[in-house]
Amino acid sequence: MDVDALIEGFEYDLWANLLWVEPARRSGQEDLFRHILAAQAVWLARCRDVPIGAATEGDLEEIARDQSGAWISYLRAADPGSPIRYRREEKDFVNPIHEIARHVVNHGTYHRGQMRGVCGERGIEFPETDFIRFCREREQG
């Protein structure tokens, strides 16, 4: 897997997360948004083989920027095919970095989709954060 493609995933994820900060607050979904950010921290800790400290208290934009920056720095120095061994729910697992990185980005997309559904039901405006929209906006500068 191409490292640049993985990094692009986290660039997209940050773009989408920053657009969702305010709608998450307005719709009462800040906890779900923090869950997205906490999962990023947990998976990065697993990849780095360091204790998991997924504190996500504080400014959501700052946390989102920090998490994405940390992932991008990690990916620049990593071999995407390197296996990561971790334990979850009393079971041992092994996945290469590229699978974990893609999972983390997809996890955020999944939960932003959930938030979109809630916002729609409550009549709260929400951003369109499809990947192709990110690509179009990036190309337009």
mmCIF file of C-alpha atoms in Angstrom:
data_model
loop_
_atom_site.group_PDB
_atom_site.id
_atom_site.type_symbol
_atom_site.label_atom_id
_atom_site.label_comp_id
_atom_site.label_asym_id
_atom_site.label_seq_id
_atom_site.Cartn_x
_atom_site.Cartn_y
_atom_site.Cartn_z
ATOM 1 C CA MET A 1 0.000 0.000 0.000
ATOM 2 C CA ASP A 2 1.270 3.423 -0.953
ATOM 3 C CA VAL A 3 2.135 5.611 2.053
ATOM 4 C CA ASP A 4 0.980 8.716 0.180
ATOM 5 C CA ALA A 5 -2.488 7.202 -0.232
ATOM 6 C CA LEU A 6 -2.651 6.474 3.498
ATOM 7 C CA ILE A 7 -1.548 10.013 4.309
ATOM 8 C CA GLU A 8 -4.170 11.359 1.915
ATOM 9 C CA GLY A 9 -6.741 9.391 3.902
ATOM 10 C CA PHE A 10 -5.774 11.214 7.079
ATOM 11 C CA GLU A 11 -5.744 14.564 5.273
ATOM 12 C CA TYR A 12 -9.284 13.821 4.142
ATOM 13 C CA ASP A 13 -10.258 12.678 7.627
ATOM 14 C CA LEU A 14 -8.982 15.915 9.174
ATOM 15 C CA TRP A 15 -10.789 18.026 6.564
ATOM 16 C CA ALA A 16 -14.037 16.177 7.287
ATOM 17 C CA ASN A 17 -13.592 16.250 11.058
ATOM 18 C CA LEU A 18 -12.988 19.998 11.104
ATOM 19 C CA LEU A 19 -16.199 20.537 9.147
ATOM 20 C CA TRP A 20 -18.112 18.389 11.644
ATOM 21 C CA VAL A 21 -16.984 20.045 14.904
ATOM 22 C CA GLU A 22 -19.825 22.567 15.074
ATOM 23 C CA PRO A 23 -22.612 20.305 13.772
ATOM 24 C CA ALA A 24 -21.560 17.678 16.331
ATOM 25 C CA ARG A 25 -21.898 20.254 19.107
ATOM 26 C CA ARG A 26 -25.200 21.672 17.844
ATOM 27 C CA SER A 27 -26.738 18.223 17.497
ATOM 28 C CA GLY A 28 -25.608 16.941 20.889
ATOM 29 C CA GLN A 29 -23.221 14.415 19.349
ATOM 30 C CA GLU A 30 -19.980 15.688 20.818
ATOM 31 C CA ASP A 31 -19.426 12.369 22.627
ATOM 32 C CA LEU A 32 -19.623 10.450 19.350
ATOM 33 C CA PHE A 33 -17.216 12.915 17.776
ATOM 34 C CA ARG A 34 -14.814 12.436 20.697
ATOM 35 C CA HIS A 35 -15.143 8.678 20.160
ATOM 36 C CA ILE A 36 -13.820 9.120 16.610
ATOM 37 C CA LEU A 37 -10.808 11.002 17.963
ATOM 38 C CA ALA A 38 -10.263 8.569 20.833
ATOM 39 C CA ALA A 39 -10.216 5.634 18.420
ATOM 40 C CA GLN A 40 -7.522 7.381 16.389
ATOM 41 C CA ALA A 41 -5.425 7.719 19.545
ATOM 42 C CA VAL A 42 -5.992 4.105 20.586
ATOM 43 C CA TRP A 43 -4.984 2.697 17.213
ATOM 44 C CA LEU A 44 -1.917 4.923 16.969
ATOM 45 C CA ALA A 45 -0.818 3.794 20.431
ATOM 46 C CA ARG A 46 -1.200 0.183 19.305
ATOM 47 C CA CYS A 47 0.861 0.861 16.195
ATOM 48 C CA ARG A 48 3.575 2.547 18.241
ATOM 49 C CA ASP A 49 3.379 -0.161 20.916
ATOM 50 C CA VAL A 50 2.948 2.397 23.688
ATOM 51 C CA PRO A 51 0.398 2.526 26.501
ATOM 52 C CA ILE A 52 -3.020 3.634 25.374
ATOM 53 C CA GLY A 53 -3.852 7.093 26.667
ATOM 54 C CA ALA A 54 -6.807 8.225 24.590
ATOM 55 C CA ALA A 55 -7.642 11.419 26.447
ATOM 56 C CA THR A 56 -9.855 13.541 24.243
ATOM 57 C CA GLU A 57 -10.776 16.309 26.642
ATOM 58 C CA GLY A 58 -10.282 19.818 25.343
ATOM 59 C CA ASP A 59 -10.813 21.645 22.090
ATOM 60 C CA LEU A 60 -12.121 19.313 19.395
ATOM 61 C CA GLU A 61 -10.397 21.113 16.523
ATOM 62 C CA GLU A 62 -7.063 21.024 18.314
ATOM 63 C CA ILE A 63 -7.421 17.332 19.151
ATOM 64 C CA ALA A 64 -8.398 16.521 15.555
ATOM 65 C CA ARG A 65 -5.377 18.415 14.203
ATOM 66 C CA ASP A 66 -3.047 16.773 16.725
ATOM 67 C CA GLN A 67 -4.337 13.266 15.996
ATOM 68 C CA SER A 68 -4.089 13.654 12.230
ATOM 69 C CA GLY A 69 -0.645 15.202 12.503
ATOM 70 C CA ALA A 70 0.537 12.353 14.709
ATOM 71 C CA TRP A 71 -0.799 9.750 12.294
ATOM 72 C CA ILE A 72 0.764 11.461 9.274
ATOM 73 C CA SER A 73 4.144 11.722 11.028
ATOM 74 C CA TYR A 74 3.924 8.068 12.008
ATOM 75 C CA LEU A 75 3.027 6.950 8.483
ATOM 76 C CA ARG A 76 5.884 8.924 6.919
ATOM 77 C CA ALA A 77 8.355 6.909 8.991
ATOM 78 C CA ALA A 78 6.580 3.538 8.842
ATOM 79 C CA ASP A 79 6.593 0.588 6.498
ATOM 80 C CA PRO A 80 2.894 0.149 5.679
ATOM 81 C CA GLY A 81 3.307 -3.606 5.443
ATOM 82 C CA SER A 82 4.789 -3.974 8.916
ATOM 83 C CA PRO A 83 2.699 -6.197 11.163
ATOM 84 C CA ILE A 84 1.199 -4.713 14.306
ATOM 85 C CA ARG A 85 0.450 -7.100 17.126
ATOM 86 C CA TYR A 86 -2.160 -6.057 19.639
ATOM 87 C CA ARG A 87 -4.627 -7.439 22.091
ATOM 88 C CA ARG A 88 -8.340 -6.627 22.190
ATOM 89 C CA GLU A 89 -11.039 -8.243 24.296
ATOM 90 C CA GLU A 90 -8.621 -10.905 25.569
ATOM 91 C CA LYS A 91 -7.648 -11.963 22.030
ATOM 92 C CA ASP A 92 -4.420 -11.457 20.108
ATOM 93 C CA PHE A 93 -4.505 -9.974 16.614
ATOM 94 C CA VAL A 94 -2.016 -9.039 13.901
ATOM 95 C CA ASN A 95 -2.712 -6.564 11.099
ATOM 96 C CA PRO A 96 -0.349 -4.589 8.884
ATOM 97 C CA ILE A 97 -0.132 -0.849 9.388
ATOM 98 C CA HIS A 98 -1.904 -0.112 6.106
ATOM 99 C CA GLU A 99 -5.002 -2.069 7.171
ATOM 100 C CA ILE A 100 -5.123 -0.319 10.523
ATOM 101 C CA ALA A 101 -4.682 3.113 8.949
ATOM 102 C CA ARG A 102 -7.496 2.465 6.477
ATOM 103 C CA HIS A 103 -9.676 1.152 9.286
ATOM 104 C CA VAL A 104 -9.131 4.330 11.317
ATOM 105 C CA VAL A 105 -10.133 6.576 8.414
ATOM 106 C CA ASN A 106 -13.167 4.402 7.600
ATOM 107 C CA HIS A 107 -14.181 4.414 11.265
ATOM 108 C CA GLY A 108 -14.383 8.212 11.204
ATOM 109 C CA THR A 109 -16.380 8.169 7.982
ATOM 110 C CA TYR A 110 -18.814 5.659 9.448
ATOM 111 C CA HIS A 111 -19.519 7.720 12.553
ATOM 112 C CA ARG A 112 -19.751 11.005 10.666
ATOM 113 C CA GLY A 113 -22.422 9.258 8.604
ATOM 114 C CA GLN A 114 -24.268 8.418 11.811
ATOM 115 C CA MET A 115 -24.048 12.059 12.894
ATOM 116 C CA ARG A 116 -25.366 13.128 9.502
ATOM 117 C CA GLY A 117 -28.443 10.952 9.993
ATOM 118 C CA VAL A 118 -29.158 12.465 13.402
ATOM 119 C CA CYS A 119 -28.661 15.998 12.108
ATOM 120 C CA GLY A 120 -31.039 15.296 9.234
ATOM 121 C CA GLU A 121 -33.690 13.947 11.608
ATOM 122 C CA ARG A 122 -33.358 17.003 13.857
ATOM 123 C CA GLY A 123 -33.303 19.558 11.058
ATOM 124 C CA ILE A 124 -29.743 20.641 11.851
ATOM 125 C CA GLU A 125 -27.517 21.722 8.977
ATOM 126 C CA PHE A 126 -24.553 19.467 8.314
ATOM 127 C CA PRO A 127 -21.606 19.489 5.927
ATOM 128 C CA GLU A 128 -21.207 17.196 2.949
ATOM 129 C CA THR A 129 -17.905 15.441 3.541
ATOM 130 C CA ASP A 130 -17.668 12.821 0.817
ATOM 131 C CA PHE A 131 -14.113 11.976 -0.205
ATOM 132 C CA ILE A 132 -14.732 13.165 -3.768
ATOM 133 C CA ARG A 133 -15.798 16.578 -2.434
ATOM 134 C CA PHE A 134 -12.500 16.750 -0.542
ATOM 135 C CA CYS A 135 -10.652 15.966 -3.773
ATOM 136 C CA ARG A 136 -12.554 18.619 -5.715
ATOM 137 C CA GLU A 137 -11.951 21.292 -3.082
ATOM 138 C CA ARG A 138 -8.270 20.406 -2.841
ATOM 139 C CA GLU A 139 -7.894 20.688 -6.627
ATOM 140 C CA GLN A 140 -9.603 24.090 -6.637
ATOM 141 C CA GLY A 141 -7.116 25.311 -4.055
#
